[in-house]
């Protein structure tokens, strides 16, 4: 693989997408590429997204079930793959609130940019602290997203998720759930987390996973989580 040194590797100017491949089919590919194209326009990157290369990569892969990553910068169109570990388990998650605050006024955080390492640092911090992932709040103490997923809450049988303006990435799975379920986008304050009955997270690899706790706050229900998980099974999750 030949990689050109450009502003993507010097300054993080670029974007990536991680796509679940099931039985040789890239799930929600058009949604991923639409978001990627939007980010490339934001970064003023002229590289074309070549769908043919994506399908050729999958066809040449011995394994037909994996996580595929597209990385695009000014001079690079890179495709890599790794094992899709979410196929092995359906565990529930414990989240720890990060001490790092999302800056909702930032333009970068609304794109899946190559400047992603803060998410990894906070995720590792949460794991080292005995949790499964970190949860970010913004500068107004509103819930934003986890280090690798969007988050949802349930109260009185209604599903809520933070507004994009709270400082989060529009996940492809998040958008799919909003289109297919009745979900209310709202500002969710950290001080009100204990008022919810249920919590779950989503991304394009895991689908949906139940959350049993955020710091010391416990969630005892997983009814909505199971309903959505059952719905997603027909798509390969």
XYZ file of C-alpha atoms in Angstrom, residues 56-211:
156
model
C -13.131 -4.765 -5.657
C -11.561 -4.724 -2.186
C -14.457 -6.747 -0.751
C -14.419 -9.218 -3.658
C -10.706 -9.894 -3.162
C -11.100 -10.431 0.603
C -11.080 -14.021 1.804
C -13.249 -13.076 4.764
C -16.677 -11.718 3.803
C -17.573 -10.496 7.305
C -15.385 -7.701 8.611
C -15.104 -4.007 9.452
C -13.900 -1.985 6.463
C -12.322 1.437 6.868
C -12.104 4.133 4.197
C -9.542 6.903 4.759
C -9.425 9.887 2.426
C -7.112 12.888 2.416
C -5.804 15.182 -0.319
C -3.539 12.557 -1.880
C -4.847 9.294 -0.472
C -7.727 6.877 -0.884
C -6.994 4.054 1.552
C -9.072 0.971 2.304
C -8.223 -1.269 5.252
C -10.060 -3.946 7.200
C -10.123 -5.564 10.626
C -12.134 -8.130 12.474
C -15.675 -7.115 13.375
C -15.572 -7.924 17.089
C -19.215 -6.956 17.589
C -20.243 -10.178 15.852
C -18.975 -12.105 18.862
C -20.984 -10.577 21.685
C -24.021 -8.586 22.693
C -22.771 -7.283 26.002
C -24.239 -4.416 27.989
C -22.099 -1.339 28.572
C -21.009 0.680 31.561
C -20.119 4.289 30.701
C -17.953 6.783 32.555
C -18.387 10.503 32.050
C -15.203 12.005 30.635
C -13.619 15.044 32.237
C -12.974 16.329 28.703
C -15.775 18.556 27.412
C -16.958 18.568 23.812
C -16.775 22.042 22.279
C -20.102 22.360 20.490
C -18.824 25.452 18.640
C -16.083 23.424 16.956
C -16.572 22.703 13.259
C -14.366 19.609 13.307
C -16.364 17.489 15.757
C -19.310 17.317 13.362
C -17.145 15.335 10.926
C -15.469 11.937 11.271
C -12.104 13.541 10.756
C -8.607 12.125 11.013
C -8.237 14.189 14.207
C -9.868 11.386 16.187
C -7.293 10.470 18.797
C -8.962 12.258 21.704
C -11.808 9.752 21.420
C -9.341 6.888 21.672
C -7.542 8.429 24.665
C -10.789 8.902 26.590
C -12.031 5.447 25.644
C -8.842 3.879 27.008
C -9.111 6.008 30.148
C -12.641 4.713 30.756
C -11.592 1.099 30.163
C -8.616 1.491 32.512
C -11.080 2.848 35.096
C -13.173 -0.318 34.908
C -15.811 0.876 32.420
C -16.532 0.026 28.788
C -16.420 3.483 27.200
C -16.397 7.216 27.904
C -19.365 9.577 27.647
C -18.732 13.171 26.579
C -20.654 16.189 27.845
C -20.351 19.578 26.170
C -19.407 22.915 27.709
C -23.034 23.399 28.844
C -23.086 20.025 30.656
C -25.353 18.560 27.966
C -24.898 14.943 26.918
C -23.139 14.674 23.569
C -21.938 11.179 22.552
C -19.683 8.380 23.716
C -16.118 7.896 22.527
C -17.347 5.686 19.684
C -21.158 5.760 19.582
C -24.296 7.870 19.704
C -26.461 7.597 22.797
C -30.196 7.282 23.432
C -32.413 7.383 26.524
C -35.899 6.099 27.281
C -38.451 7.644 29.628
C -42.159 6.866 29.829
C -41.801 4.639 26.750
C -40.401 7.523 24.654
C -36.917 7.490 23.115
C -34.688 10.572 23.292
C -31.313 11.340 21.782
C -29.126 14.474 22.055
C -29.501 17.160 19.416
C -26.639 17.440 16.949
C -26.085 20.996 18.242
C -24.958 19.484 21.553
C -21.738 18.570 19.742
C -21.894 15.145 18.142
C -21.384 13.229 14.931
C -24.460 12.281 12.922
C -23.932 8.538 13.064
C -25.251 6.529 10.137
C -26.985 4.160 12.557
C -28.338 7.126 14.522
C -29.895 8.541 11.362
C -31.310 5.132 10.433
C -32.942 4.748 13.854
C -34.433 8.248 13.709
C -35.995 7.424 10.328
C -37.437 4.100 11.464
C -38.446 4.759 15.075
C -40.144 7.588 16.890
C -37.183 9.345 18.473
C -37.126 12.823 19.982
C -33.982 14.922 19.468
C -33.535 17.138 22.514
C -30.996 18.742 24.817
C -30.250 16.233 27.563
C -28.621 17.663 30.686
C -26.256 15.498 32.683
C -28.030 16.460 35.916
C -31.190 14.757 34.624
C -29.691 11.405 33.656
C -31.147 9.652 36.684
C -34.662 10.475 35.468
C -34.440 8.022 32.544
C -35.541 4.393 32.644
C -33.294 2.955 29.945
C -30.213 3.817 27.912
C -28.591 2.390 24.797
C -25.847 3.295 22.334
C -25.451 2.783 18.591
C -22.904 2.790 15.815
C -22.653 1.277 12.355
C -20.723 -1.793 13.515
C -22.499 -2.746 16.744
C -25.993 -1.756 15.726
C -27.421 -1.158 19.205
C -26.174 -2.143 22.658
C -27.794 -1.720 26.058
C -26.246 0.565 28.704
